[in-house]
Each structure stands twice: as C-alpha cells, then as structure tokens.
Coordinates of C-alpha atoms in Angstrom, one line a residue:
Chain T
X1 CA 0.0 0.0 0.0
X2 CA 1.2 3.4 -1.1
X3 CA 0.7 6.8 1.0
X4 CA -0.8 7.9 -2.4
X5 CA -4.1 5.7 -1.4
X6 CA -7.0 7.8 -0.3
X7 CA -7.7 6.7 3.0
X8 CA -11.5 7.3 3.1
X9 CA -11.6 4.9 -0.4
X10 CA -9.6 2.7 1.3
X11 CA -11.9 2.4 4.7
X12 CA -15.1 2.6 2.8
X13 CA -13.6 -0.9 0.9
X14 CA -12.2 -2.4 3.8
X15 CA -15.1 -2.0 6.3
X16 CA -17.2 -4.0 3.8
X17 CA -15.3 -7.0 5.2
X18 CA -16.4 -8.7 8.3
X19 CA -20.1 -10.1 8.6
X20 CA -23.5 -8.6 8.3
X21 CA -26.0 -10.8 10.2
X22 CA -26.5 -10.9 13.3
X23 CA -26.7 -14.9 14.2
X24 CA -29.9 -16.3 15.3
X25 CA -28.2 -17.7 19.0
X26 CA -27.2 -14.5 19.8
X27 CA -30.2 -13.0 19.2
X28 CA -31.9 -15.8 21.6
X29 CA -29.1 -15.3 23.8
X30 CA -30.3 -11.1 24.0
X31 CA -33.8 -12.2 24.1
X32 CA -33.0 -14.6 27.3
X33 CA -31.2 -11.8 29.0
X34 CA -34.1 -9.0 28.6
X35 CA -36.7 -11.3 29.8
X36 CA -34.7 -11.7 33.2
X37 CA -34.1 -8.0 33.0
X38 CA -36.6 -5.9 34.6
X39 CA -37.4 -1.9 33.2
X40 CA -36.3 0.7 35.5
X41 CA -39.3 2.3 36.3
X42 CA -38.6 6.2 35.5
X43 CA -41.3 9.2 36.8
X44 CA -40.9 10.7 33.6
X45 CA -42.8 13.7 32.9
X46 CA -42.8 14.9 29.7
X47 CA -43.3 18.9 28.6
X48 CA -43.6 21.5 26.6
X49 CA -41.3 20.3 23.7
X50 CA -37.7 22.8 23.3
X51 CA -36.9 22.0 19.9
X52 CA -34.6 24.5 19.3
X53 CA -31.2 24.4 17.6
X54 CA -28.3 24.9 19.9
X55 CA -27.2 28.3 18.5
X56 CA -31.2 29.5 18.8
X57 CA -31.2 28.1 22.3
X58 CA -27.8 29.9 23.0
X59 CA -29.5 33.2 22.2
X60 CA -32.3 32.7 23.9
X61 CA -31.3 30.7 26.8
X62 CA -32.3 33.1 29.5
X63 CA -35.2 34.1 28.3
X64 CA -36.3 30.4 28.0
X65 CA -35.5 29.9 31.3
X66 CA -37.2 32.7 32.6
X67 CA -40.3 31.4 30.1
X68 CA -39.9 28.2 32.4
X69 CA -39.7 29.7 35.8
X70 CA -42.5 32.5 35.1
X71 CA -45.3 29.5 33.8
X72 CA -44.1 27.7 36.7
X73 CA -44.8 30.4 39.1
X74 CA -48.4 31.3 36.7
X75 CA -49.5 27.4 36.9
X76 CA -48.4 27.8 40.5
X77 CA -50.5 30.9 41.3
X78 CA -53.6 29.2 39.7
X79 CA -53.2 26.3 42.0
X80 CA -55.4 25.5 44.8
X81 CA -53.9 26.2 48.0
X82 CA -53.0 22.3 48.4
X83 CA -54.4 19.6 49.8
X84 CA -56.2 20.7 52.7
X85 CA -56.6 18.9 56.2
X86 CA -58.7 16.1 56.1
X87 CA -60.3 14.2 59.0
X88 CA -59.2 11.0 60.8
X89 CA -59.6 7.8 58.7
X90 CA -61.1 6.5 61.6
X91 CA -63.6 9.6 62.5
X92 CA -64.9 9.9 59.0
X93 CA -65.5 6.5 56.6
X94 CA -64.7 7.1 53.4
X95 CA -66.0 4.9 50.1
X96 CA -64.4 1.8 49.7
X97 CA -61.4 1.5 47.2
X98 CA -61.0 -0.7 44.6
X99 CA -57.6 -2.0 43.6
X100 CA -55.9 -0.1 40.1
X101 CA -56.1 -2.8 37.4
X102 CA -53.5 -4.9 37.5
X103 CA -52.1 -4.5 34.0
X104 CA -53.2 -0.8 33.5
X105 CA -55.4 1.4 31.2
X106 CA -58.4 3.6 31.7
X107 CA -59.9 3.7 35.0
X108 CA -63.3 4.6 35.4
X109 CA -64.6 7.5 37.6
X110 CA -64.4 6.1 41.5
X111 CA -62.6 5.3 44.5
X112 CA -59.1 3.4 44.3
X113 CA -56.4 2.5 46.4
X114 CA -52.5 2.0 46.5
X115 CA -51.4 -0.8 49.0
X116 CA -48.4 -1.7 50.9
X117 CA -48.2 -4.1 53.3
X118 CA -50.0 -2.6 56.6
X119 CA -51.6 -0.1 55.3
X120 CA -53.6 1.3 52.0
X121 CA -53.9 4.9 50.5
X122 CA -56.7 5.5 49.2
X123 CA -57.8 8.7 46.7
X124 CA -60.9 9.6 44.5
X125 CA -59.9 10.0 40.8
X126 CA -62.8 12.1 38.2
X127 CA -63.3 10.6 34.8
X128 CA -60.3 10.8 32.3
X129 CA -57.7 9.3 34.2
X130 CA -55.4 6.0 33.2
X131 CA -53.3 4.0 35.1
X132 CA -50.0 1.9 34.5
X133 CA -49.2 -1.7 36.0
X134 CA -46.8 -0.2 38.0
X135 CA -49.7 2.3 40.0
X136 CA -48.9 5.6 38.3
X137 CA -52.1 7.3 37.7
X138 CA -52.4 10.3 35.1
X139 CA -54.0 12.0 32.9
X140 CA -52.8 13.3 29.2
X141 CA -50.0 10.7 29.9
X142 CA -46.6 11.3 27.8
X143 CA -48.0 14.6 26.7
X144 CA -46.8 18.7 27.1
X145 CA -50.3 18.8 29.3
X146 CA -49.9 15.9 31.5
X147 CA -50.7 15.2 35.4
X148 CA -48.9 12.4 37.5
X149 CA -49.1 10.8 40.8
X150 CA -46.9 7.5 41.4
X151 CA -46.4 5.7 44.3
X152 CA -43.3 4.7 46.4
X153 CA -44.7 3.4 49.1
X154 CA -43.6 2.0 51.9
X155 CA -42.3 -2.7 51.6
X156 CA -43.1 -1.9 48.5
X157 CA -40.1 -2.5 45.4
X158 CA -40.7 1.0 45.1
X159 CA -39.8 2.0 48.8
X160 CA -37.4 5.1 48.6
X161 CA -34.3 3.7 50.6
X162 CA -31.5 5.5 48.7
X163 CA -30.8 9.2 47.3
X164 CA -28.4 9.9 44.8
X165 CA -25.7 12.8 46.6
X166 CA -25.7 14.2 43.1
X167 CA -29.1 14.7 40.4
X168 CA -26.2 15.7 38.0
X169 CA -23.4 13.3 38.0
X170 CA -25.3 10.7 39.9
X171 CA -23.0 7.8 39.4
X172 CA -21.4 6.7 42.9
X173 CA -23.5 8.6 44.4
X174 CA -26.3 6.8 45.1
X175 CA -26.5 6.7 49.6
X176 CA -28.7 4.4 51.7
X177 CA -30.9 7.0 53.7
X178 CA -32.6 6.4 57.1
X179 CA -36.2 5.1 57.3
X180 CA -37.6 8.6 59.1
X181 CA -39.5 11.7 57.2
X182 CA -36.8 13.8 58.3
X183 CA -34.0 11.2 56.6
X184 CA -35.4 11.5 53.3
X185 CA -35.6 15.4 53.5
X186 CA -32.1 15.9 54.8
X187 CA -31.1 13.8 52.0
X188 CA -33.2 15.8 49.5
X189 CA -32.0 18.6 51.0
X190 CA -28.0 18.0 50.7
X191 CA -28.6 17.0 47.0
X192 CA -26.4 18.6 44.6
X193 CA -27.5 19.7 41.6
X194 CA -30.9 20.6 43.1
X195 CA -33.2 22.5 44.9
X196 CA -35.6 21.1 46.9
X197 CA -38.1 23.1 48.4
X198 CA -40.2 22.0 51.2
X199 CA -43.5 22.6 52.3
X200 CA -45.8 21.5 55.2
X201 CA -49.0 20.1 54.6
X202 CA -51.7 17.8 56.1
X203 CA -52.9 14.6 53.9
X204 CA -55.5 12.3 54.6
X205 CA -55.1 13.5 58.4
X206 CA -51.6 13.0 58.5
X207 CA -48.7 15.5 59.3
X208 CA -46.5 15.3 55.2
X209 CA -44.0 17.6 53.1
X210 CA -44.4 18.9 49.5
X211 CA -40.8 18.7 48.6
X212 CA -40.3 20.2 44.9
X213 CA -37.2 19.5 43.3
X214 CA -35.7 20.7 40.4
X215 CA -32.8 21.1 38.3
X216 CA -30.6 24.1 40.2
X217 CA -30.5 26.9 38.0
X218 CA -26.3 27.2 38.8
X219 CA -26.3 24.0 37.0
X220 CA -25.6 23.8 33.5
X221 CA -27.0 21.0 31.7
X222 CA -25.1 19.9 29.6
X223 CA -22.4 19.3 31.9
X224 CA -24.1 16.7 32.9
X225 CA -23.8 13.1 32.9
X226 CA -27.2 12.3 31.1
X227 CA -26.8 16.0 28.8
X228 CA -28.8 16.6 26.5
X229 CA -32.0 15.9 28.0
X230 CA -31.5 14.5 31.6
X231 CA -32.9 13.3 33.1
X232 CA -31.5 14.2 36.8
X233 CA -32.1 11.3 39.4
X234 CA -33.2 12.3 42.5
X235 CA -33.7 8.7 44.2
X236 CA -33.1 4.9 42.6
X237 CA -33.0 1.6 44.6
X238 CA -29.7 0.2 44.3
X239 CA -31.2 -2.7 42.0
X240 CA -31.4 0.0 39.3
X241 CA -35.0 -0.9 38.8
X242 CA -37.0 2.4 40.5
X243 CA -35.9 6.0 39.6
X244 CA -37.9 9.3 40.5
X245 CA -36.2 11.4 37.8
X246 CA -37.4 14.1 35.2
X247 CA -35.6 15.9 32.1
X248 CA -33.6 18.7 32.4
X249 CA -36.1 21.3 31.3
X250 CA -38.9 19.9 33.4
X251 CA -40.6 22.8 35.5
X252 CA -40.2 19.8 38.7
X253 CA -41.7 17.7 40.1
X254 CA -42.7 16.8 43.5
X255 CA -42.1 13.7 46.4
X256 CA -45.2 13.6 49.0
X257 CA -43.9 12.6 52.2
X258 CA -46.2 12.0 54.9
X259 CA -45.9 10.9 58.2
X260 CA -48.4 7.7 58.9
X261 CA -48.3 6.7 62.6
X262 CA -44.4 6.8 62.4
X263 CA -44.1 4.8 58.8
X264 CA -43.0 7.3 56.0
X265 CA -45.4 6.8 53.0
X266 CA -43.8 8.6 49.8
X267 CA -45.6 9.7 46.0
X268 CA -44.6 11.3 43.5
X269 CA -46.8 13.9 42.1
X270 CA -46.1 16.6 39.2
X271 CA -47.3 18.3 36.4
X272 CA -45.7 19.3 32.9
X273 CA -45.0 22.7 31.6
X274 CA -48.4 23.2 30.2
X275 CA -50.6 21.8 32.1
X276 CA -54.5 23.4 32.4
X277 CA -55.0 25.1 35.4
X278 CA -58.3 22.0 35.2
X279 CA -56.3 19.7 35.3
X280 CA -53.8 20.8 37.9
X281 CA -56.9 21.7 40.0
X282 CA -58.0 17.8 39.9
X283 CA -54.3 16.7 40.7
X284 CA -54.7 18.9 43.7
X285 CA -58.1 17.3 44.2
X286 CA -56.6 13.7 43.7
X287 CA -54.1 14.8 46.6
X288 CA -56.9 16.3 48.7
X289 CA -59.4 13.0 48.5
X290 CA -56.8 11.0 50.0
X291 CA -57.1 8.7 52.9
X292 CA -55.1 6.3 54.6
X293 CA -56.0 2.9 55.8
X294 CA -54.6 0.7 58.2
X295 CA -54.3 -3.5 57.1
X296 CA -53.4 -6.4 58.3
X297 CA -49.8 -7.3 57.0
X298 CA -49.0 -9.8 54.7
Chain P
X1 CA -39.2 5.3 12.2
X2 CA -42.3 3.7 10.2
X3 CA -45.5 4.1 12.0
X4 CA -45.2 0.2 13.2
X5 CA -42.3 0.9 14.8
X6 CA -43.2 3.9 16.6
X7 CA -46.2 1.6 18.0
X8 CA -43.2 -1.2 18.8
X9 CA -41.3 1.2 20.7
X10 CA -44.6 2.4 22.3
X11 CA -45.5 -0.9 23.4
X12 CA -41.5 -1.8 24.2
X13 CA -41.7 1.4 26.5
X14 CA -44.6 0.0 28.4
X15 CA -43.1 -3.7 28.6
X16 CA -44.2 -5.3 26.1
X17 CA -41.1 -7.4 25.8
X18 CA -41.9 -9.1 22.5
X19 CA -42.3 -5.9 21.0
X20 CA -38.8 -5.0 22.1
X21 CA -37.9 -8.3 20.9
X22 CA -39.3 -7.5 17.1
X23 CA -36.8 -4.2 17.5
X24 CA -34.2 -6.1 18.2
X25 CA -34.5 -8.1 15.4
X26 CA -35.2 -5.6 12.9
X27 CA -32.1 -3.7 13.6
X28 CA -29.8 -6.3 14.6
X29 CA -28.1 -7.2 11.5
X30 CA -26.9 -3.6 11.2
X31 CA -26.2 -2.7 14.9
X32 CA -24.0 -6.3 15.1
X33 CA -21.6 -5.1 12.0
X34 CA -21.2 -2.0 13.4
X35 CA -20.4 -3.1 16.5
X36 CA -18.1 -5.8 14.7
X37 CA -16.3 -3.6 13.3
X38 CA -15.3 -1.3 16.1
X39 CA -14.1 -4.2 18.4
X40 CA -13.0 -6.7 15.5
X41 CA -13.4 -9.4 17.8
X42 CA -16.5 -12.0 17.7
X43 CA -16.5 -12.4 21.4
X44 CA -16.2 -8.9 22.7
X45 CA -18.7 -8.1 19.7
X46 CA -21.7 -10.3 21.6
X47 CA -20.5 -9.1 25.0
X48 CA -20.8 -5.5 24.0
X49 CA -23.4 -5.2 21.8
X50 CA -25.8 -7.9 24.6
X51 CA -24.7 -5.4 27.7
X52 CA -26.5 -2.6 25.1
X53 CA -29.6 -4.7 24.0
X54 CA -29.9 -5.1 27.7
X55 CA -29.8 -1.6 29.0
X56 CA -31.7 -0.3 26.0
X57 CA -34.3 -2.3 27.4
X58 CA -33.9 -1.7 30.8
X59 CA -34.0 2.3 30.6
X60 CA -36.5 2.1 27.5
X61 CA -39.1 4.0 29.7
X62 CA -36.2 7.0 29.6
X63 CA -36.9 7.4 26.2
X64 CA -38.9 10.9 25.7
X65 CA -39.5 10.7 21.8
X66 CA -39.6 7.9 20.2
X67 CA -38.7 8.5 16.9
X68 CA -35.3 9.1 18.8
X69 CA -35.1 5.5 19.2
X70 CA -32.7 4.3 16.4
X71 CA -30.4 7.2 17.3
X72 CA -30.3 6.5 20.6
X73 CA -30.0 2.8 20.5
X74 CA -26.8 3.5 18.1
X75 CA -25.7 5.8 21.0
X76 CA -25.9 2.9 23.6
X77 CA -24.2 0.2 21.3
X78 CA -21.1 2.7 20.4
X79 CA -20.8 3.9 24.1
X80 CA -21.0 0.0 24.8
X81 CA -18.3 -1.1 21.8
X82 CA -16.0 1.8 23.0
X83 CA -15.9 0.9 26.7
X84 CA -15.4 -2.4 25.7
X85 CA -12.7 -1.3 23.4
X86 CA -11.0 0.5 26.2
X87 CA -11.2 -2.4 28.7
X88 CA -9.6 -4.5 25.7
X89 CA -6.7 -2.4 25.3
X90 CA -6.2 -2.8 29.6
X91 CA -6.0 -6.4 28.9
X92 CA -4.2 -6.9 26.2
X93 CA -2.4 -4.0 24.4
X94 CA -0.4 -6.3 22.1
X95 CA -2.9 -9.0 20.6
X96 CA -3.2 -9.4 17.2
X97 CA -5.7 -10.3 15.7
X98 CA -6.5 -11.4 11.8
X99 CA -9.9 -11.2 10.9
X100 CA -11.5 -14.4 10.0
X101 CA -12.6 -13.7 6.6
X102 CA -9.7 -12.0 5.7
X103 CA -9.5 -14.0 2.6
X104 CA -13.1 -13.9 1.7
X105 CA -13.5 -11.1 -0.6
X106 CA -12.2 -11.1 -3.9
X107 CA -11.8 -7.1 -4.4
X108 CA -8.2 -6.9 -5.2
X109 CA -8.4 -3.4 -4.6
X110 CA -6.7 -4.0 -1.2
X111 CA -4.5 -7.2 -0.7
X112 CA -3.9 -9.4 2.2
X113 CA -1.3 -6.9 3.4
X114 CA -3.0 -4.3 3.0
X115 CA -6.2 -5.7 5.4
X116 CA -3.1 -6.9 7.6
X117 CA -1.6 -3.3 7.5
X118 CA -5.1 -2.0 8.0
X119 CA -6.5 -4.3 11.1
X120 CA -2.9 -3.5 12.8
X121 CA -3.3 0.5 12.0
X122 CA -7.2 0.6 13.4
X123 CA -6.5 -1.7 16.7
X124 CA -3.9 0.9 17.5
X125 CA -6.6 3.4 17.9
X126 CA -8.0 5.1 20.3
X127 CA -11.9 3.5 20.5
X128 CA -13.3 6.9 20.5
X129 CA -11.4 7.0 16.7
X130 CA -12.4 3.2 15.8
X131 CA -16.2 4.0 16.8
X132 CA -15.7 7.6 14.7
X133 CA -14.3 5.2 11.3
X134 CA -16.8 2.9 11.8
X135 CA -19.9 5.3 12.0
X136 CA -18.5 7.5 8.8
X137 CA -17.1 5.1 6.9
X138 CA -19.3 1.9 7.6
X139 CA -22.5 3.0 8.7
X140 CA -22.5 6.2 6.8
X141 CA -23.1 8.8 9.0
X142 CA -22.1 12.5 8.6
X143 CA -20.1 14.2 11.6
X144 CA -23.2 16.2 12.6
X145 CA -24.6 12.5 13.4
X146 CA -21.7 11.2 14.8
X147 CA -21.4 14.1 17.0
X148 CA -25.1 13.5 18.1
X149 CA -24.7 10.1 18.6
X150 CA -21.6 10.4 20.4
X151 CA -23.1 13.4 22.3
X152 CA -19.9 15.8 21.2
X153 CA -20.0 19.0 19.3
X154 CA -20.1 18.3 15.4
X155 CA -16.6 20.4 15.1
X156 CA -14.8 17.7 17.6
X157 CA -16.3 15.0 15.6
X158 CA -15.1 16.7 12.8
X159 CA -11.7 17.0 14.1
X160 CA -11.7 13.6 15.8
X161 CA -12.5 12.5 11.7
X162 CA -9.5 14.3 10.9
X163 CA -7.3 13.1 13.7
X164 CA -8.4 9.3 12.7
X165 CA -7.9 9.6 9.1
X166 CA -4.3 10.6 9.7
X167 CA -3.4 8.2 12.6
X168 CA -4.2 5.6 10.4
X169 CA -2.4 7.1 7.5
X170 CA 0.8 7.7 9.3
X171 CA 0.0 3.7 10.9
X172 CA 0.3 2.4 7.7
X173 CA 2.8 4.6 6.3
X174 CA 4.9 3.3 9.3
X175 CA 4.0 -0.2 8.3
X176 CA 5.3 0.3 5.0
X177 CA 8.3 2.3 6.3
X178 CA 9.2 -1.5 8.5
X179 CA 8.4 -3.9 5.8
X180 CA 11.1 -1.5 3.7
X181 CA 13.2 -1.6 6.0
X182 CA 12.5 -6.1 6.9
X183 CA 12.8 -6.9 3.4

C-alpha cells in the first residue's frame, strides 16, 4: 500500500469486510437476558417540547428559562392552596377503594387505592384518568399537558431507601438513607445539583412535606452526565430498577412525604409545563381525597 | 421510524417485551456489524453489543421521543463497543488479531497486506477513533450525526474524523516504512 491511497476509499472498501448478520443464538441469547431483565421504572414527565437548535437556544437561553420559571410560578398561582386537612380515617369513613387494574389502562370514575403491606392509601380519581401496572395514575400521559401521581410506598419494590448525593453526576453517588421523614428530606435537602423546596401540609389527616425539586438553576446542563436531555435522578433503589427522575427542562416535580403513625409513606406527584390550570386543579383534588388505611400485613 | 415501529417502541416502552424483541430483530443485523467492526473481535462483539440490548431495554421507559429511538439505541451500542474497546486495550495491548474472513473477498483493490496493515493501523486506535471510522465510513453517517450520537459538538467530531484519518495514514505509512526496512 502506497501513501498515495485515499484513506476514506480505502476504509469505505475495507469496512465492507467482516459479517453482516447478526446470528440467530445471539439474538436468543439477548432475548434470554431481557426477559430476566426488569425496566427501570422512571417518573418521567414529559413537557412543553424545546426543539430549538443549539445556536437559537444559545441566544435565547435566558429568556427560555425565565419562560420556564415565570409559567411555573403562573401554573403555581392558579393552583389551589393544596391539599387541605382532612379528617381521621377513623372519624370519618370514606367509600371503599377498589384495587388499580393490575395491567393498566383507563380507570373509570371512582374510589381506588395504592397498597403496601399494613396499610392502604386510598384517593378519588374524576373521569379521564389511566393508570399503569406499575400504579402511576395520570391524565394526558406522555404529553406537554400531562398530570402524574406514582407511588413509592412503603415494603413496597418501590420504597425510597437511597438518594443519589448528586441529580447531575449521579454515578457513585447513590447513599442508603434512614427510614424517618426527616431522613429522606435531609437527603433531598444536601442533594447537589438541586433544589428542593419544602412545604408543610396535612394529607389524609396526617402530618406530610411537599418537597419540589428541580434542576438548580447554577447547573448547566449539559455538563451533565445524562446532557442533553437528563434526566436528573433524585432517588433509585440500588437494583437500578425504580428511579424518581425528570428531564432537564422539566418545570419539577414533587415527592409527597407524609408521616403515617411513624411509617414514612412517599408519592410522587407533578405536572408538565403546560398543564391546564383544570387539570392541575383535579391533581390537587386527587391529593386532597386522600385517605389512609390501616391492614393487616401480609 | 415507520409508524409500526413507533407503536413497537410504544408498546417496548410499556413492557411489552416481545415488542422490544421485534426491534431487536429488525435492527440487529446492522447494529451487530457496526459493533463488529469497532471491536473486530467476535466475542467482545456479543458481550458489548448484549450489555447494550440489555440496557436499551432496561432504561427504555427514559426514552422521551420515540422517533429518537434508532439514534439513541446506536448511542448505547457505540458507548458499549467503546468501553469495551477500552477495557480490551487494559487487557491486552499487544494482541493481534486477523480477521476471520480475511481471505473472503475477492476485491483486489486492497491485498492481504494491506487488510493486515489495515486491522494492525485501526486496533492501534483510540476507541473513540475506531467507533468515529466505523460510523463515517461503515455505517455512513455524517459528523453532525456522529457528533449526536456520540453526544460531542459536530466540530470535535469533525476534528476527531480528521485526527483518525491521519493516525491511520501515518499507521500504515509506518507499516510500509518497517516492511522497507525487513525486506
């Protein structure tokens, strides 16, 4: 071979060796590995779409943030003040609950209930609403307009037992957390890469935390490890297989915390960037109908 | 993406796991020489391109768009080949290896040496490079698409392009330079 040769002709030719077909027993082989693979199960919210180029985006970068942060404080101005105290499960009955369908869909207009083992929470959904296998509830799912609420609740595979130390460069940083309320908001409080903000509220009777997190606005995205889109990780179970996380440019989302007779019960709950101020009203309602019950374990 | 294979990676999102399956499938051919190619080893091939197929599915429900699916799924295998590549290189900096069907194609517009010359040149690469040959000179992309599949600005790939091109120029100029000089 001469230096005279044009390398490109003379990849192009010689990348044409080598074979083409994937063979049929690896492909069984990949096919045996994903079925013993679970999904992680990600709180993804989706929004109002950015499709900007990356010079357009340069420009206007503050000013899309700002967009961002002013509809966040507009949707957050329309919102009902929150869920609002509710009385003792065991001074006022509530309707029975039916359990979510098991493999997901729509749900018709009624009572339903998350379980755990000891105890149930229970919440009244309008017409409209889906559910997935894994008990997240929404409406407009995987849409600019959507409303979530997913459970992590407590002996559940979903439990919150470890925060990340990091949303942005979360590898290695993943840290086992104490079983209390105040556990999980320390560690959502020393997360880097966020801000959480916390509020006090009562659900179902029950002393809880709003805790809104999102991306810190001294962080720059795509410096981080999942740039371009995110998302940041705010929790995971070390099993990689449950993940409260959400894009970059989501407006935040929320974790629930609330203080049951000394066990911490934990949702999710959020909202996209355009969400109507309907719809965010009946998330609030969601929030508000809900009750807790006490089972028997097992 | 087709419209049946948005509702594939619709479903796949959701769990459907035969649906992934049919993905799989459909793109595996291409995915496997690609991933061939970079690692030009059998073996580390399946290993890669399996820890990929697995992880795809695993953080499938990550996925915002799915028309981003093929682009992303190229994403994973590369990142997959490359850190393969680089644990390769920790093990065994000095194995050599001839591809098995060197002999196979009758275009006698590069010889035997020349593939030798060639497979020596690429292996001493930097994955990052092998992965940049493979995607522009295999699989066809430009360096705007490399870049976004490699998640680096199109002017590095560009540059990276550049840098590859002439390391394995000056590789096999060197080659020629010892076989002078060896008789």
């Amino acid at each position: 071979m001469t230096r005279e040769h044009d390398i490109e002709r003379v990849l192009d030719v010689w990348f044409t060796d080598g074979p083409t077909q994937m063979p049929d027993r690896f492909y069984s082989d990949v096919v045996r590995a994903v079925d013993r693979q679970p999904q992680r199960r990600l709180a993804r919210l989706p929004l109002r779409s950015l499709d900007m180029t990356v010079p357009r985006f340069a420009a206007l970068g503050a000013a899309a943030i700002l967009i961002l942060a002013v509809l966040a404080l507009a949707v957050g101005a329309g919102r009902s003040p929150g869920p609002t105290p509710a009385p003792s499960p065991s001074a006022t009955p509530v309707p029975s609950a039916a359990s979510l369908p098991a493999t997901g869909g729509p749900i018709t207009p009624g009572r339903y209930a998350w379980a755990w083992p000891g105890g149930r929470l229970t919440f009244t959904l309008p017409a409209g609403w889906s559910s997935r296998a894994d008990g997240q509830i929404s409406k407009h799912e995987n849409s600019p307009t959507e409303v979530v609420l997913l459970p992590t609740l407590p002996g559940t595979p979903a439990e919150v037992t470890h925060v990340f130390g990091d949303s942005c460069h979360p590898s290695g940083t993943l840290k086992a957390i104490g079983p209390s309320v105040d556990d999980l908001l320390a560690a959502l409080d020393a997360q880097t890469a966020t801000d959480a903000t916390v509020s006090d509220l009562v659900i179902g009777g029950h002393p809880g935390h709003r805790v809104d997190m999102r991306l810190s606005s001294s962080v720059e995205p795509a410096t981080c490890e999942w740039s371009p889109d995110g998302p940041i990780t705010i929790w995971a179970d070390p099993g990689g297989t449950s993940f409260f996380a959400f894009p970059f440019d989501h407006p935040g989302a929320a974790a629930y915390v609330v203080d049951v007779d000394g066990v911490r019960v934990v949702f999710i709950g959020g909202a996209a960037a355009e969400v109507s101020a309907a719809d965010q009203a009946e998330l609030d309602g969601v929030i508000a109908s809900m009750a807790f019950e006490k089972t028997l374990p097992g | 993406m087709g419209f049946v294979d948005r509702d594939l990676v619709e479903a796949a999102r959701r769990g459907d796991r035969e649906a992934y399956a049919d993905l799989i499938r459909s793109r595996g051919d291409r995915l496997y020489a690609i991933a061939q190619r970079i690692l030009r080893d059998i073996d580390r091939t399946e290993d890669a391109l399996q820890d990929a197929l697995v992880i795809a599915w695993r953080d499938l429900p990550s996925l915002r768009d799915p028309d981003r699916f093929d682009a992303w799924l190229h994403r994973l295998v590369v990142r997959s080949c490359i850190h393969e590549a680089v644990r390769e290189r920790r093990l065994s900096v000095d194995l050599r290896v001839i591809p098995a069907d060197l002999t196979t194609d009758t275009d006698d517009f590069l010889s035997v040496a020349d593939r030798d010359q060639l497979e020596r040149g690429f292996r001493r690469l930097d994955p990052t490079h092998r992965a940049i040959l493979v995607l522009r000179h295999f699989a066809g992309y430009e360096p705007s698409e490399i870049a976004e599949l490699l998640g680096i600005p199109t002017g590095t790939a560009r540059s990276r392009l550049h840098h590859a091109h002439r390391a394995m120029r000056a590789a096999l100029d060197a080659d020629a330079r010892l076989a002078a000089v060896g008789g």
